[in-house]
Amino acid sequence: MGSKKEEVRRKRIRLHMEGALTARDKVGVQDFVLLDAYTSESAFLDNLRKRFSENLIYTYIGTLLVSVNPYQELGIYTLSQMELYQGVNFFELPPHVYAIADNAYRMMCSELNNHFILISGESGAGKTEASKKILQYFAVTCPMTESLQVARDRLLFSNPVLEAFGNAKTLRNDNSSRFGKYMDIQFDFKGIPVGGHIISYLIEKSRVVYQNQGERNFHIFYQLLEGGEEELLAYLGLERDPQLYKYLSQGRCAKESSVNDKNDWKTVSNAFSVIDFTKDDLENLFGIIASVLHLGNICFEENQQGCASVPDTHEIKWIAKLLGVDLWVLLEALTHRKIEAKTEEVICPLTLDLSAYARDAMAKAVYGRTFTWLVNKINSSLVNKDFPGKTVIGLLDIYGFEVFDKNGFEQFCINYCNEKLQQLLIERTLKAEQAEYEMEGIEWEPIQYFNNKIICDLVEERHKGIISILDEECVRPGPATDLSFLERLEEKVGKHAHFETRKLAGPKGRKKIGWMEFRLFHYAGEVTYCTRGFLEKNNDLLYRHLKEVLCRSKNRILKECFLVAELENRRRAPTVGTQFKNSLGSLLEILISKEPSYIRCIKPNERKEPSKFDDFLIRHQVKYLGLMEHLRVRRAGFAYRRKYEHFLQRYKSLCPDTWPHWHGPPEEGVERLIKYIGYKPEEYKLGRTKIFIRFPRTLFATEDAFEF
Ligand code: ATP
Ligand code: MG
C-alpha cells in the first residue's frame, strides 16, 4: 500500500514538473491565463489547436475547464488517473475533468457547502460524457460502506435508463440528449455518496412523431424492438422490424450501425432491475411505449362528409388493450372534438388533418408525461431515507447556445436558458470577484462586461416580455397566428435595443431578416428566429376529449400522469414557454446558493472524426461559449488566492524565518516568505486576509521549490 502511494506521489510530481516546465512549448499552455496575447482570439485558437494535436483535450481558463471532444478513446480515464487526481491541488496537475470533480468534492468536504458543476457546449461537444466521467470519478474515489453500495449503483444506473428514453441519434450526435438534466449527488458528513435527485428540462417531444432525414426517434423504441424478448413483443403486439412503424422510419435510418440497440437493451434491462423497477412497472411502461408505436400507424380516411374515419381498427385495438381504455371511446376521441356550447357539449367530427394532429398530440403528451414519471420514479429510488444527505454536488448537463440556419421555438427556449445561465455566471463570478477585491482592499481595474439582464428581461418580463406576448397571443380570441404574434412583438418590443424585426432594417452588412422572423441580440451574438410554429408549440394542445380518455386509462403509469383532477380544473395549464421560464427560475434558485465550477465543451468538427480541428467551427463556439470574455475577466483578476494562515502553513518550510514556527501575525510571515523566495511586485497583492497571486506559474515555481 505504502509503495503504491509513493508511486502515485512520484507520478504526480513528474506530471507537475512536466506541466510547469512545458508551460510554453509545443503543447501550448495549460491555462489560457498564461497566454501572452491573451486578448487575441487567434492566440486562443492556436493554443487550443496545439494541445488538441497532442491529444491534450483539456485546458483551463483559471478554474474553468475547456474540453475539446477527441472523438477517440485516449486512455485518460483509467483507475490510475483517478488515483492521481485524488486530493491534489488544482494547479498541480495537467487540466482534467477529474481535477474539477475532485476540487468540488474536497471543497465540499472541508467547508461543508454545496457545489454545482455546469457543463455546457453545443450538441456533440461532450457534455454528457463529461458528466458521466464525473459521476464515475465519485463512484470510484469517494469513501464507501457496504450498505451504501446500492445507493451508488442506483446513481450510476439511472444514466442508461434516462439516456434510453431521453436520447436519440441526430445528425450532430449519435447519442444526443434531447432534454436538459440537473442531477444532485448527495453526500453524507463523511463524504460518502448516499443518494441523488434529478430534474429534467424540456424534453423534445416533437421527435416522438417526426424525425428529420438521418435522425431517429428516442433510443428506447429501437432497443425494445431489437432486444425485447419474443414473449414481450407478442404481449405488446409488436413486430421486430422498426421500418414497419411510421414513427420510427421517417428519418430513414431506423437501423443505425453506430448504435447497438440489442446490447443497449441488455444494459437498460439490467439498469431497470438495479433501480428497483418492478415487473408491473415495466409491463405498464412498455405498454405505453408500444402504444405510441401503434398510434403512429393509425391511418385516417376521409368519409363522404369530409370527416376523418379509421378504416382499420387493428392498431386501436392494441392501444385500447395496452392502455386499458375503451376502444370506441378512443376511436371517437381521435376523430371528433368536444366543443362546449352554453349549456351542453357538442361533438364535432374532425377533418383528416385535425385527426392526424390529435393522434400526434396524444403520442407526444403520453411520451412526455411518461418521461416525467420515469424521472420521478428514478428519484424515488435515489432517495435515501436511512442516510440523509448533508451536502450536494449538482451536475448540470444542459444544451448550449444553438444557432442554426433556421431557428425556431426550441432554439428560442434553449438560448434563453443560456442567457439565464450567463446571468448566473455574472452574478457568481464577476460580481463575487469584484466584491472580494473590494472587501480585501485590493486595487484593480473594474472589468467592463456586458450584463445581459436586459436580454433576460426582454424575454421573460411579466406582461412585457416575449414569452408573455406569446402567451397572450395564444389565448387571444379570434384568429391568432404566428404572423399576428410577430406583429404584436413589433408593436410591443420593436424598439428594444436587443430586438429587431423585418420592418426595422438593421445596419448595412447584417444578414437580412426574412419573412416571419425576428432577431435577438444575445450576449453571445445575434440569432434570427422564425416565428413559424411558435403558437402551436407554446400551446401544446391536447384536445379535451383525448385527455378524458387518458385520465380514465387503467394503465397504472398513465393514471399517475393524467389525473382526473386535471379535467375538473377549467383553468388553462401554463404554456410551454411559461413552464420553461418557471423551471429555469427554480433552477437558478437551486444554483445561486451553491459554489460553481464550469466546464465548457467544444466540438472539433462536424464529422465526428478524431484529430480534425475545424478552425471555423471552433472559432464560432469560442464566441458563443463566451470564452474570450471569461479569459479577460480571469486575466484581469488573480488566478489564485489563499488565506495568510493557509499559505504560510503550506510554504513556511521554504524560508528560514518562518520555519519551523512563525510567531507573529500570519500576514507578516507571508511577506517575509515571499520576499525570501523572490516574488516580484507585479506577481501578487496582499489583501486584508489573503494573498492574491496573479498567475499560476508563480505558484508552480513555489510548489517546485517546495517539492524538492
Ligand atoms: P448533446 O447536446 O447532443 O447531448 P453532448 O455534448 O452531450 O451532446 P456527448 O454525447 O457527450 O455530447 O458526446 C458525443 C460523442 O462524442 C460521444 O458519444 C463520444 O463518442 C464522443 N466523446 C465525447 N466526449 C468524449 C471523450 N472525453 N472521450 C472520447 N470520446 C468522447
Ligand atoms: Mg448529451
XYZ file of C-alpha atoms and ligand atoms in Angstrom:
740
model
C 0.000 0.000 0.000
C 2.823 2.328 1.010
C 4.697 1.784 -2.221
C 1.515 2.321 -4.221
C 1.057 5.673 -2.546
C 4.661 6.524 -3.238
C 4.253 5.559 -6.877
C 1.230 7.856 -7.248
C 3.162 10.635 -5.493
C 6.107 10.291 -7.858
C 3.836 10.300 -10.885
C 2.144 13.431 -9.637
C 5.443 15.182 -9.172
C 6.616 14.170 -12.625
C 3.426 15.393 -14.266
C 3.505 18.535 -12.255
C 7.049 19.251 -13.304
C 6.262 18.487 -16.921
C 3.298 20.801 -16.725
C 5.321 23.582 -15.187
C 8.326 23.198 -17.450
C 6.465 22.756 -20.671
C 4.079 25.563 -19.975
C 5.193 27.328 -23.138
C 6.496 24.716 -25.525
C 4.827 22.877 -28.355
C 1.960 21.593 -26.280
C 0.797 25.137 -25.602
C -0.147 26.496 -22.221
C -2.268 24.572 -19.765
C -4.059 27.694 -18.688
C -5.133 30.355 -21.171
C -4.406 32.902 -18.464
C -0.728 32.282 -19.240
C -1.012 33.338 -22.882
C 0.973 36.429 -23.761
C -1.504 37.714 -26.295
C -4.392 36.782 -24.106
C -6.979 39.022 -25.771
C -6.405 37.653 -29.239
C -8.814 35.031 -30.448
C -6.167 33.665 -32.820
C -3.717 33.084 -29.964
C -6.513 31.344 -28.104
C -7.264 29.079 -31.063
C -3.563 28.393 -31.670
C -3.173 27.196 -28.135
C -6.251 25.005 -28.331
C -5.086 23.553 -31.665
C -1.555 22.815 -30.413
C -2.856 20.976 -27.426
C -5.510 19.109 -29.383
C -2.913 17.872 -31.865
C -1.054 16.361 -28.894
C -4.280 14.774 -27.628
C -4.374 17.234 -24.752
C -8.075 17.926 -24.788
C -8.307 19.883 -21.542
C -7.153 23.468 -20.874
C -8.036 25.843 -18.056
C -9.098 29.427 -18.002
C -8.326 29.913 -14.338
C -10.636 27.383 -12.734
C -12.901 26.951 -15.749
C -12.183 23.842 -17.791
C -12.296 23.936 -21.586
C -12.669 20.484 -23.113
C -12.422 19.544 -26.797
C -14.152 16.305 -27.786
C -11.383 13.940 -29.006
C -13.813 11.530 -30.710
C -11.497 8.699 -29.672
C -10.590 6.790 -26.529
C -7.485 8.406 -25.080
C -6.856 6.222 -22.067
C -7.120 9.181 -19.721
C -9.981 7.888 -17.618
C -8.288 4.907 -16.031
C -8.242 3.934 -12.393
C -4.662 5.132 -12.064
C -5.632 8.533 -13.470
C -8.364 8.745 -10.876
C -5.876 7.970 -8.124
C -3.564 10.612 -9.493
C -6.067 13.403 -9.203
C -7.402 12.456 -5.816
C -6.839 15.102 -3.175
C -4.355 17.142 -5.218
C -4.316 20.914 -5.520
C -5.982 22.195 -8.623
C -2.993 23.635 -10.461
C -0.546 20.903 -9.552
C -1.510 18.522 -12.334
C -2.408 18.892 -16.002
C -6.006 20.024 -16.555
C -8.576 17.255 -16.305
C -12.246 16.779 -15.688
C -11.211 14.754 -12.614
C -9.458 17.822 -11.209
C -12.713 19.780 -11.434
C -14.618 16.936 -9.780
C -12.009 16.447 -7.079
C -11.749 20.139 -6.340
C -15.516 20.479 -5.866
C -15.548 17.367 -3.702
C -12.697 18.444 -1.443
C -14.090 21.937 -1.018
C -17.455 20.429 -0.159
C -15.901 18.116 2.427
C -13.717 20.754 4.036
C -16.149 23.655 4.000
C -19.364 21.647 4.242
C -21.007 23.649 1.478
C -22.879 22.765 -1.697
C -21.450 22.870 -5.189
C -22.514 22.546 -8.779
C -20.651 21.826 -11.981
C -22.179 23.422 -15.037
C -21.321 21.647 -18.273
C -22.265 23.439 -21.450
C -21.474 23.328 -25.125
C -23.222 22.537 -28.352
C -24.637 19.218 -29.419
C -21.899 16.590 -29.708
C -19.346 18.618 -27.748
C -19.065 16.010 -24.985
C -21.254 17.320 -22.132
C -22.928 14.056 -21.276
C -19.650 12.150 -21.486
C -18.064 14.680 -19.111
C -20.909 14.359 -16.631
C -20.627 10.568 -16.752
C -16.882 10.765 -16.123
C -17.511 12.922 -13.070
C -20.113 10.545 -11.713
C -17.758 7.608 -12.242
C -14.968 9.509 -10.537
C -17.109 9.982 -7.441
C -18.318 6.384 -7.567
C -14.732 5.104 -7.579
C -12.861 7.560 -5.389
C -15.313 8.520 -2.644
C -15.268 6.506 0.566
C -17.896 3.770 0.590
C -19.565 1.412 3.006
C -21.195 -1.869 2.090
C -24.666 -0.635 2.958
C -24.304 2.351 0.669
C -23.178 0.491 -2.421
C -26.782 0.148 -3.544
C -27.212 3.922 -3.456
C -24.060 4.378 -5.526
C -25.155 1.791 -8.076
C -28.552 3.389 -8.454
C -26.931 6.721 -9.155
C -24.786 5.135 -11.840
C -27.555 3.070 -13.382
C -30.048 5.908 -13.631
C -27.984 7.120 -16.591
C -28.601 4.325 -19.105
C -32.328 4.416 -18.389
C -32.631 8.156 -18.859
C -30.468 8.005 -21.961
C -32.630 5.276 -23.480
C -35.769 7.378 -23.079
C -34.303 10.848 -23.490
C -31.506 10.452 -26.062
C -31.649 9.903 -29.796
C -29.438 9.764 -32.846
C -29.348 13.149 -34.549
C -27.224 14.434 -37.409
C -24.918 16.075 -34.873
C -24.610 13.318 -32.326
C -25.407 9.592 -32.362
C -26.352 9.800 -28.703
C -27.813 13.258 -28.378
C -29.555 14.192 -25.122
C -32.894 15.634 -26.068
C -33.551 17.067 -22.603
C -31.673 19.173 -20.089
C -30.582 17.429 -16.937
C -29.676 18.572 -13.470
C -28.563 15.876 -11.045
C -27.775 16.385 -7.387
C -25.403 13.861 -5.868
C -25.974 13.858 -2.131
C -23.134 13.136 0.275
C -23.219 12.410 3.984
C -20.955 14.101 6.506
C -18.175 11.591 5.783
C -18.259 12.412 2.068
C -19.946 9.139 1.087
C -22.432 9.431 -1.777
C -25.762 8.411 -0.268
C -28.397 9.411 -2.808
C -29.426 11.776 -5.522
C -32.116 13.740 -7.228
C -32.698 14.513 -10.911
C -34.599 17.329 -12.588
C -35.221 17.231 -16.320
C -35.891 20.156 -18.639
C -37.848 20.462 -21.859
C -37.780 17.003 -23.406
C -38.062 17.271 -27.189
C -41.464 15.629 -27.584
C -41.844 16.505 -31.255
C -39.238 13.818 -32.015
C -41.754 11.134 -30.973
C -43.849 11.823 -34.052
C -41.361 13.252 -36.511
C -37.654 12.935 -37.274
C -35.567 14.705 -39.890
C -33.695 12.760 -42.546
C -30.810 10.845 -40.974
C -32.211 11.135 -37.453
C -34.008 8.684 -35.225
C -36.672 8.620 -32.563
C -35.653 8.056 -28.916
C -33.375 5.022 -28.496
C -35.826 3.021 -26.358
C -38.182 2.252 -29.261
C -35.431 0.598 -31.301
C -33.925 -1.116 -28.269
C -37.276 -2.680 -27.415
C -37.805 -3.969 -30.950
C -34.245 -5.230 -31.403
C -33.642 -6.635 -27.959
C -37.059 -7.336 -26.424
C -37.863 -10.959 -25.733
C -40.287 -12.729 -28.133
C -42.982 -13.036 -25.455
C -42.738 -9.370 -24.569
C -43.137 -8.273 -28.176
C -46.057 -10.669 -28.636
C -47.699 -9.279 -25.491
C -47.264 -5.751 -26.871
C -48.421 -6.685 -30.378
C -45.159 -5.502 -31.924
C -43.100 -6.743 -34.848
C -39.294 -6.711 -34.743
C -38.737 -4.590 -37.802
C -38.604 -0.850 -36.941
C -39.282 0.025 -40.594
C -42.851 -1.118 -40.044
C -43.529 1.805 -37.728
C -44.187 5.248 -39.119
C -42.845 6.990 -36.035
C -39.544 5.123 -36.419
C -38.874 5.254 -40.088
C -39.319 8.843 -41.265
C -35.633 9.651 -40.800
C -34.751 6.632 -42.982
C -32.136 5.320 -40.617
C -34.037 3.036 -38.245
C -31.116 0.623 -38.452
C -28.023 2.512 -37.443
C -24.649 0.805 -37.475
C -23.103 3.171 -34.914
C -25.709 2.230 -32.313
C -26.008 -1.244 -30.860
C -29.649 -1.412 -29.829
C -29.558 -5.061 -28.853
C -26.690 -4.603 -26.405
C -28.128 -1.367 -25.110
C -31.399 -3.139 -24.387
C -29.493 -5.536 -22.116
C -27.823 -2.628 -20.332
C -31.135 -0.855 -19.859
C -32.917 -4.016 -18.658
C -30.171 -4.569 -16.114
C -30.326 -0.917 -15.049
C -34.080 -1.222 -14.517
C -33.527 -4.030 -12.071
C -30.825 -2.085 -10.179
C -33.036 0.956 -9.756
C -35.858 -1.162 -8.468
C -38.446 -1.219 -11.230
C -40.976 -3.995 -10.663
C -42.300 -6.334 -13.342
C -45.578 -4.462 -13.125
C -43.830 -1.107 -13.662
C -42.134 -2.436 -16.765
C -45.295 -4.006 -18.165
C -47.099 -0.707 -17.836
C -44.148 1.284 -19.127
C -43.653 -0.798 -22.253
C -47.416 -0.908 -22.744
C -47.158 2.848 -23.198
C -44.091 2.709 -25.447
C -45.789 0.120 -27.661
C -49.000 2.180 -27.746
C -47.068 5.122 -29.109
C -45.824 2.928 -31.964
C -49.334 1.645 -32.632
C -50.667 5.206 -32.564
C -48.205 6.232 -35.250
C -49.521 3.534 -37.544
C -53.159 4.615 -37.338
C -54.268 5.827 -40.744
C -57.258 8.067 -41.295
C -59.520 8.152 -44.296
C -61.865 10.864 -45.414
C -65.521 9.824 -45.443
C -68.184 11.277 -47.696
C -68.855 14.157 -45.315
C -65.216 15.184 -45.464
C -64.542 13.907 -41.940
C -61.886 11.533 -40.704
C -62.577 7.868 -40.035
C -60.374 4.906 -39.235
C -60.813 2.090 -41.742
C -58.665 -0.433 -39.920
C -59.018 -0.684 -36.138
C -56.171 -3.189 -35.676
C -53.813 -0.655 -34.077
C -56.504 0.996 -31.974
C -57.417 -2.391 -30.529
C -53.865 -2.846 -29.314
C -53.761 0.630 -27.805
C -57.088 0.043 -26.059
C -55.754 -3.192 -24.613
C -52.369 -1.854 -23.524
C -53.598 1.418 -22.083
C -56.783 -0.056 -20.594
C -59.119 2.327 -22.373
C -62.378 1.746 -24.213
C -61.789 1.090 -27.902
C -64.832 3.019 -29.148
C -64.293 5.966 -26.869
C -60.697 6.216 -28.071
C -61.780 5.949 -31.677
C -64.291 8.718 -31.184
C -61.751 10.909 -29.394
C -59.301 10.569 -32.296
C -61.855 11.571 -34.892
C -64.083 14.010 -33.012
C -63.776 17.002 -30.827
C -65.953 18.070 -27.916
C -66.905 21.703 -28.015
C -68.551 23.281 -25.059
C -71.594 25.283 -26.011
C -73.508 27.335 -23.464
C -75.274 24.526 -21.663
C -74.180 21.393 -23.408
C -71.300 19.676 -25.094
C -71.397 19.312 -28.845
C -69.380 16.632 -30.573
C -67.929 17.733 -33.904
C -66.178 15.457 -36.366
C -62.563 16.293 -37.204
C -61.055 16.690 -40.622
C -58.311 14.381 -41.779
C -55.601 16.864 -40.833
C -57.030 17.557 -37.410
C -57.352 13.852 -36.648
C -53.707 13.334 -37.543
C -52.896 16.329 -35.360
C -54.907 14.846 -32.457
C -53.147 11.486 -32.855
C -49.700 13.057 -32.810
C -50.634 15.303 -29.900
C -51.700 12.217 -27.958
C -48.422 10.421 -28.731
C -46.368 13.443 -27.643
C -48.373 14.013 -24.475
C -48.206 10.367 -23.471
C -44.462 10.127 -24.091
C -43.661 13.468 -22.464
C -45.540 12.697 -19.291
C -44.203 9.158 -19.133
C -40.704 10.601 -19.272
C -41.540 12.836 -16.316
C -42.949 9.825 -14.497
C -39.729 7.941 -15.204
C -37.629 10.737 -13.721
C -39.858 10.782 -10.630
C -39.655 7.024 -10.307
C -35.855 7.121 -10.541
C -35.849 9.875 -7.954
C -37.852 7.806 -5.529
C -35.258 5.057 -5.839
C -32.419 7.565 -5.305
C -33.884 8.940 -2.075
C -32.055 7.522 0.886
C -34.210 7.750 3.969
C -31.731 5.994 6.239
C -28.775 8.168 5.306
C -29.976 11.637 4.505
C -27.504 13.747 2.531
C -25.701 16.609 4.205
C -24.214 18.355 1.210
C -24.581 18.045 -2.551
C -22.693 18.414 -5.794
C -25.048 19.183 -8.666
C -24.209 18.275 -12.253
C -25.887 20.345 -14.909
C -25.722 18.872 -18.407
C -27.631 21.352 -20.467
C -27.953 22.397 -24.085
C -25.572 25.141 -25.128
C -26.343 28.090 -27.371
C -27.910 26.971 -30.643
C -27.577 28.946 -33.834
C -28.746 27.143 -36.944
C -29.723 28.334 -40.390
C -33.320 28.110 -39.228
C -34.055 28.738 -35.562
C -37.477 28.064 -34.058
C -39.245 27.906 -30.713
C -36.837 25.260 -29.351
C -33.749 27.372 -30.090
C -35.513 30.369 -28.576
C -36.045 28.445 -25.305
C -32.539 26.973 -25.313
C -30.857 30.310 -25.949
C -32.992 31.967 -23.292
C -31.779 29.251 -20.913
C -28.196 30.142 -21.802
C -28.877 33.810 -21.157
C -30.081 32.881 -17.686
C -27.015 30.771 -17.026
C -24.809 33.617 -18.199
C -26.598 35.808 -15.677
C -25.679 33.310 -13.033
C -22.055 33.356 -14.152
C -22.077 37.128 -13.930
C -23.672 37.044 -10.501
C -21.461 34.306 -9.194
C -18.116 35.034 -10.811
C -17.780 38.622 -11.885
C -19.716 40.300 -9.141
C -18.350 37.993 -6.462
C -14.852 38.555 -7.788
C -15.227 42.326 -7.646
C -16.829 42.159 -4.220
C -13.954 40.087 -2.887
C -11.322 42.513 -4.171
C -13.219 45.369 -2.609
C -13.566 43.549 0.687
C -9.886 42.716 0.719
C -8.984 46.289 -0.162
C -7.188 45.224 -3.337
C -6.833 47.789 -6.036
C -7.788 46.675 -9.500
C -9.490 47.943 -12.569
C -13.164 47.088 -12.763
C -13.829 44.793 -15.695
C -16.061 46.030 -18.439
C -18.524 43.281 -19.111
C -21.887 43.136 -20.726
C -24.623 42.496 -18.197
C -27.191 40.508 -20.126
C -30.025 41.095 -17.652
C -31.560 43.394 -20.236
C -31.971 40.422 -22.611
C -33.344 38.140 -19.902
C -35.911 40.839 -19.118
C -36.782 41.229 -22.777
C -37.645 37.534 -22.885
C -39.203 36.933 -19.507
C -40.606 40.139 -18.015
C -44.226 39.793 -16.907
C -46.726 41.379 -19.306
C -43.934 42.943 -21.374
C -41.529 40.160 -22.282
C -41.591 37.970 -25.398
C -42.941 34.934 -23.525
C -45.824 36.976 -22.090
C -46.624 38.393 -25.510
C -46.618 34.879 -26.932
C -48.894 33.637 -24.142
C -51.324 36.496 -24.716
C -51.420 35.662 -28.379
C -52.124 32.033 -27.554
C -55.279 32.907 -25.593
C -56.460 35.859 -27.627
C -59.944 35.276 -29.007
C -60.014 35.440 -32.754
C -57.587 34.181 -35.316
C -54.154 34.461 -33.689
C -51.355 33.240 -35.932
C -47.587 33.122 -35.927
C -47.726 36.248 -38.043
C -50.020 38.132 -35.682
C -47.609 37.152 -32.897
C -44.799 38.767 -34.838
C -46.898 41.900 -35.340
C -47.591 42.019 -31.619
C -43.853 41.715 -30.945
C -43.151 44.562 -33.296
C -45.736 46.661 -31.547
C -44.584 45.948 -28.012
C -40.826 45.372 -28.116
C -39.988 46.590 -31.624
C -37.960 49.483 -30.243
C -35.913 47.438 -27.807
C -32.185 47.774 -28.417
C -31.689 43.998 -28.483
C -34.569 43.197 -30.757
C -35.161 43.634 -34.457
C -37.792 42.590 -36.973
C -38.146 42.779 -40.688
C -39.562 46.264 -40.658
C -36.639 47.767 -38.839
C -33.822 47.133 -41.251
C -30.553 46.637 -39.415
C -27.244 48.301 -40.226
C -25.683 47.519 -43.549
C -23.788 44.277 -43.810
C -26.066 42.445 -41.410
C -27.953 39.488 -42.811
C -31.435 40.486 -43.875
C -34.290 39.304 -41.758
C -36.684 37.213 -43.785
C -40.409 36.680 -43.720
C -41.857 35.933 -40.255
C -38.566 36.398 -38.495
C -37.275 38.353 -35.560
C -33.773 38.752 -34.292
C -32.401 38.826 -30.770
C -29.015 40.251 -29.876
C -27.922 37.663 -27.367
C -24.901 38.162 -25.147
C -23.049 35.721 -27.356
C -24.191 37.136 -30.685
C -27.253 37.649 -32.801
C -29.744 34.917 -33.617
C -32.621 35.134 -36.081
C -35.772 33.197 -35.167
C -38.612 32.200 -37.440
C -41.978 32.517 -35.652
C -43.484 29.665 -37.636
C -44.798 27.076 -35.164
C -44.319 29.281 -32.081
C -48.020 29.374 -31.189
C -48.649 25.686 -31.660
C -45.529 24.632 -29.764
C -46.216 27.036 -26.946
C -49.835 25.887 -26.660
C -49.003 22.182 -26.876
C -52.691 21.451 -27.085
C -54.203 18.080 -26.295
C -57.918 18.004 -27.104
C -60.026 17.642 -24.000
C -61.706 14.594 -25.443
C -58.396 12.737 -25.627
C -57.394 13.960 -22.215
C -60.568 12.407 -20.814
C -59.701 9.086 -22.401
C -56.207 9.161 -20.914
C -57.453 10.178 -17.484
C -59.655 7.079 -17.461
C -56.845 4.755 -18.528
C -56.294 1.643 -16.458
C -52.578 1.708 -17.191
C -51.100 2.443 -13.783
C -48.455 4.849 -15.057
C -50.854 6.837 -17.215
C -53.216 7.055 -14.254
C -50.444 8.857 -12.375
C -49.616 11.037 -15.361
C -53.154 12.137 -16.231
C -55.002 12.908 -13.032
C -58.771 13.229 -13.143
C -58.416 16.466 -11.184
C -56.929 17.984 -14.333
C -60.281 17.599 -16.078
C -62.106 19.337 -13.297
C -59.692 22.226 -13.308
C -61.015 24.516 -16.014
C -58.101 26.902 -15.830
C -55.664 26.748 -18.703
C -52.487 24.891 -17.947
C -49.401 27.115 -18.186
C -47.953 27.249 -21.682
C -44.693 25.527 -22.596
C -42.846 28.853 -22.621
C -44.146 29.820 -19.185
C -43.467 26.385 -17.730
C -39.926 26.562 -19.047
C -39.469 30.053 -17.661
C -40.685 28.892 -14.253
C -38.497 25.820 -14.239
C -35.465 27.925 -15.167
C -36.315 30.289 -12.338
C -36.285 27.369 -9.907
C -33.048 26.050 -11.393
C -31.374 29.400 -10.872
C -32.552 29.395 -7.276
C -31.025 25.970 -6.800
C -27.729 27.064 -8.319
C -27.329 30.504 -6.854
C -26.814 29.162 -3.350
C -24.055 26.779 -4.439
C -20.369 27.148 -5.293
C -19.857 26.961 -9.050
C -17.433 25.138 -11.327
C -17.665 25.384 -15.092
C -16.834 23.042 -17.945
C -17.141 24.352 -21.484
C -17.176 21.650 -24.149
C -16.168 22.179 -27.746
C -16.892 20.044 -30.777
C -13.801 19.909 -33.030
C -15.555 19.042 -36.300
C -18.967 18.188 -37.760
C -17.900 14.736 -38.950
C -17.383 13.150 -35.533
C -13.780 12.402 -36.535
C -10.715 12.241 -34.295
C -7.804 14.655 -34.843
C -9.754 17.056 -37.089
C -9.627 20.615 -35.828
C -12.068 22.746 -37.791
C -10.970 26.339 -37.172
C -14.147 27.944 -38.389
C -16.417 25.746 -36.302
C -14.307 26.146 -33.186
C -13.973 29.914 -33.516
C -17.754 30.053 -33.613
C -18.011 28.011 -30.393
C -15.336 30.038 -28.614
C -17.511 33.048 -29.317
C -20.834 31.543 -28.276
C -19.368 29.989 -25.150
C -18.176 33.445 -24.095
C -14.632 32.113 -23.565
C -12.741 35.261 -24.559
C -14.776 37.334 -22.165
C -14.194 34.837 -19.405
C -10.478 34.907 -20.093
C -10.469 38.685 -19.947
C -12.106 38.579 -16.537
C -9.744 35.938 -15.258
C -6.677 37.654 -16.562
C -7.682 40.981 -15.083
C -8.046 39.272 -11.768
C -5.884 36.893 -9.815
C -5.624 33.224 -10.557
C -5.001 32.125 -7.003
C -5.777 33.362 -3.537
C -5.327 31.886 -0.089
C -5.803 32.978 3.476
C -2.480 34.030 5.008
C -2.556 31.283 7.597
C -3.131 28.571 4.986
C -0.490 29.892 2.638
C 2.024 30.136 5.430
C 1.210 26.699 6.732
C 1.900 25.149 3.339
C 5.061 27.002 2.344
C 6.699 28.029 5.620
C 9.467 25.460 5.205
C 10.815 27.452 2.238
C 12.088 30.300 4.397
C 14.391 30.118 7.451
C 12.473 32.983 9.131
C 9.163 31.165 9.088
C 10.407 27.612 9.617
C 9.610 25.674 11.767
C 7.373 28.214 13.532
C 6.286 31.744 12.892
C 5.010 33.514 15.965
C 3.979 36.876 14.538
C 0.869 37.789 12.556
C 0.466 35.457 9.537
C 0.392 38.403 7.136
C 3.894 39.422 8.150
C 5.066 35.840 7.935
C 3.798 35.640 4.358
C 5.526 38.917 3.496
C 8.854 37.555 4.803
C 8.319 34.312 2.994
C 7.574 35.752 -0.444
C 10.365 38.257 -0.120
C 12.739 35.418 0.610
C 11.589 33.318 -2.353
C 11.668 36.358 -4.634
C 8.104 37.205 -5.731
C 8.062 40.252 -7.983
C 5.651 43.071 -7.084
C 3.529 42.550 -10.215
C 3.039 38.903 -9.345
C 0.995 39.337 -6.199
C -1.043 41.610 -3.979
C -1.663 41.461 -0.281
C -5.244 41.874 0.852
C -6.733 42.171 4.323
C -6.875 38.438 4.988
C -5.486 36.800 1.847
C -2.582 36.790 -0.544
C -3.578 37.130 -4.209
C -1.319 35.634 -6.844
C -1.823 36.808 -10.356
C -0.505 33.858 -12.377
C -0.487 30.145 -11.696
C 3.161 29.964 -12.844
C 4.235 31.896 -9.757
C 2.603 29.268 -7.698
C 4.107 26.483 -9.835
C 7.560 27.799 -9.049
C 6.807 27.938 -5.339
C 5.422 24.448 -5.453
C 8.536 23.220 -7.291
C 10.768 24.661 -4.634
C 8.587 23.096 -2.033
C 8.630 19.576 -3.510
C 12.399 19.364 -3.923
P -25.845 16.597 -26.921
O -26.081 18.041 -26.620
O -26.278 16.246 -28.318
O -26.401 15.671 -25.914
P -23.225 16.155 -25.802
O -22.468 17.414 -25.632
O -23.862 15.585 -24.594
O -24.262 16.369 -26.984
P -21.829 13.650 -25.879
O -22.968 12.739 -26.090
O -21.279 13.761 -24.512
O -22.219 15.090 -26.441
O -20.625 13.280 -26.847
C -20.833 12.888 -28.187
C -19.899 11.751 -28.552
O -18.561 12.220 -28.580
C -19.893 10.605 -27.542
O -20.876 9.671 -27.841
C -18.487 10.044 -27.723
O -18.451 9.201 -28.831
C -17.660 11.267 -28.070
N -16.986 11.837 -26.879
C -17.394 12.877 -26.129
N -16.526 13.139 -25.128
C -15.531 12.239 -25.238
C -14.320 11.965 -24.507
N -13.982 12.693 -23.459
N -13.545 10.955 -24.926
C -13.877 10.210 -26.009
N -14.992 10.423 -26.746
C -15.821 11.410 -26.376
Mg -25.734 14.995 -24.154
